[in-house]
PDB file of C-alpha atoms in Angstrom:
ATOM      1  CA  MET W 128      -7.258   6.653  11.373  1.00 83.00           C
ATOM      2  CA  GLU W 129      -4.699   5.830  14.039  1.00 85.00           C
ATOM      3  CA  LYS W 130      -5.965   2.257  14.430  1.00 90.00           C
ATOM      4  CA  ALA W 131      -6.060   1.722  10.671  1.00 90.00           C
ATOM      5  CA  MET W 132      -2.530   3.031  10.242  1.00 89.00           C
ATOM      6  CA  HIS W 133      -1.214   0.916  13.075  1.00 91.00           C
ATOM      7  CA  GLY W 134      -3.080  -2.180  11.908  1.00 92.00           C
ATOM      8  CA  ALA W 135      -2.112  -1.899   8.258  1.00 91.00           C
ATOM      9  CA  HIS W 136       1.453  -0.684   8.586  1.00 92.00           C
ATOM     10  CA  GLY W 137       2.514  -1.305  12.172  1.00 93.00           C
ATOM     11  CA  ILE W 138       3.337   2.319  12.954  1.00 93.00           C
ATOM     12  CA  SER W 139       1.414   5.195  14.438  1.00 93.00           C
ATOM     13  CA  TYR W 140       0.263   8.138  12.366  1.00 93.00           C
ATOM     14  CA  GLU W 141       2.496  10.395  14.449  1.00 93.00           C
ATOM     15  CA  VAL W 142       5.584   8.389  13.466  1.00 95.00           C
ATOM     16  CA  TYR W 143       4.365   8.298   9.843  1.00 94.00           C
ATOM     17  CA  SER W 144       3.978  12.062   9.730  1.00 94.00           C
ATOM     18  CA  MET W 145       7.288  12.858  11.446  1.00 96.00           C
ATOM     19  CA  ASP W 146       9.676  10.170  10.154  1.00 96.00           C
ATOM     20  CA  HIS W 147      10.487  10.508   6.454  1.00 97.00           C
ATOM     21  CA  ASP W 148      12.040   7.036   6.162  1.00 97.00           C
ATOM     22  CA  ALA W 149       9.004   5.391   7.766  1.00 96.00           C
ATOM     23  CA  ARG W 150       6.694   7.337   5.472  1.00 97.00           C
ATOM     24  CA  MET W 151       8.664   6.273   2.387  1.00 97.00           C
ATOM     25  CA  GLU W 152       8.540   2.627   3.471  1.00 96.00           C
ATOM     26  CA  VAL W 153       4.761   2.785   3.960  1.00 96.00           C
ATOM     27  CA  GLU W 154       4.318   4.439   0.573  1.00 97.00           C
ATOM     28  CA  ARG W 155       6.514   1.810  -1.128  1.00 97.00           C
ATOM     29  CA  LYS W 156       4.381  -0.943   0.376  1.00 95.00           C
ATOM     30  CA  ARG W 157       1.192   0.836  -0.703  1.00 96.00           C
ATOM     31  CA  GLU W 158       2.495   1.144  -4.244  1.00 97.00           C
ATOM     32  CA  GLN W 159       3.478  -2.533  -4.343  1.00 97.00           C
ATOM     33  CA  ASP W 160       0.028  -3.523  -3.079  1.00 96.00           C
ATOM     34  CA  TYR W 161      -1.609  -1.327  -5.718  1.00 97.00           C
ATOM     35  CA  ILE W 162       0.460  -2.844  -8.518  1.00 98.00           C
ATOM     36  CA  LYS W 163      -0.273  -6.353  -7.250  1.00 98.00           C
ATOM     37  CA  SER W 164      -4.013  -5.651  -7.137  1.00 98.00           C
ATOM     38  CA  GLN W 165      -3.953  -4.182 -10.655  1.00 98.00           C
ATOM     39  CA  ARG W 166      -2.225  -7.341 -11.949  1.00 98.00           C
ATOM     40  CA  MET W 167      -4.834  -9.501 -10.230  1.00 98.00           C
ATOM     41  CA  VAL W 168      -7.654  -7.509 -11.806  1.00 98.00           C
ATOM     42  CA  ALA W 169      -6.043  -7.740 -15.252  1.00 97.00           C
ATOM     43  CA  ASP W 170      -5.581 -11.497 -14.839  1.00 97.00           C
ATOM     44  CA  LEU W 171      -9.217 -11.990 -13.811  1.00 96.00           C
ATOM     45  CA  ASP W 172     -10.353  -9.783 -16.660  1.00 96.00           C
ATOM     46  CA  ARG W 173      -8.401 -11.900 -19.155  1.00 95.00           C
ATOM     47  CA  ARG W 174      -9.912 -15.090 -17.711  1.00 95.00           C
ATOM     48  CA  VAL W 175     -13.446 -13.742 -17.890  1.00 95.00           C
ATOM     49  CA  HIS W 176     -13.141 -12.466 -21.444  1.00 92.00           C
ATOM     50  CA  SER W 177     -11.283 -15.506 -22.851  1.00 82.00           C
TER      51      SER W 177
END
């Protein structure tokens, strides 16, 4: 989990768990990535069913 956290977000899990601002930044990025992926899926779905 440590390697994944560091690779994906550039911070250690220890920093993530102890630093509220760092945690909020990671969660904002995760939410943006989720929204982006949902838009991509919707776009592909529209193309397939058109």
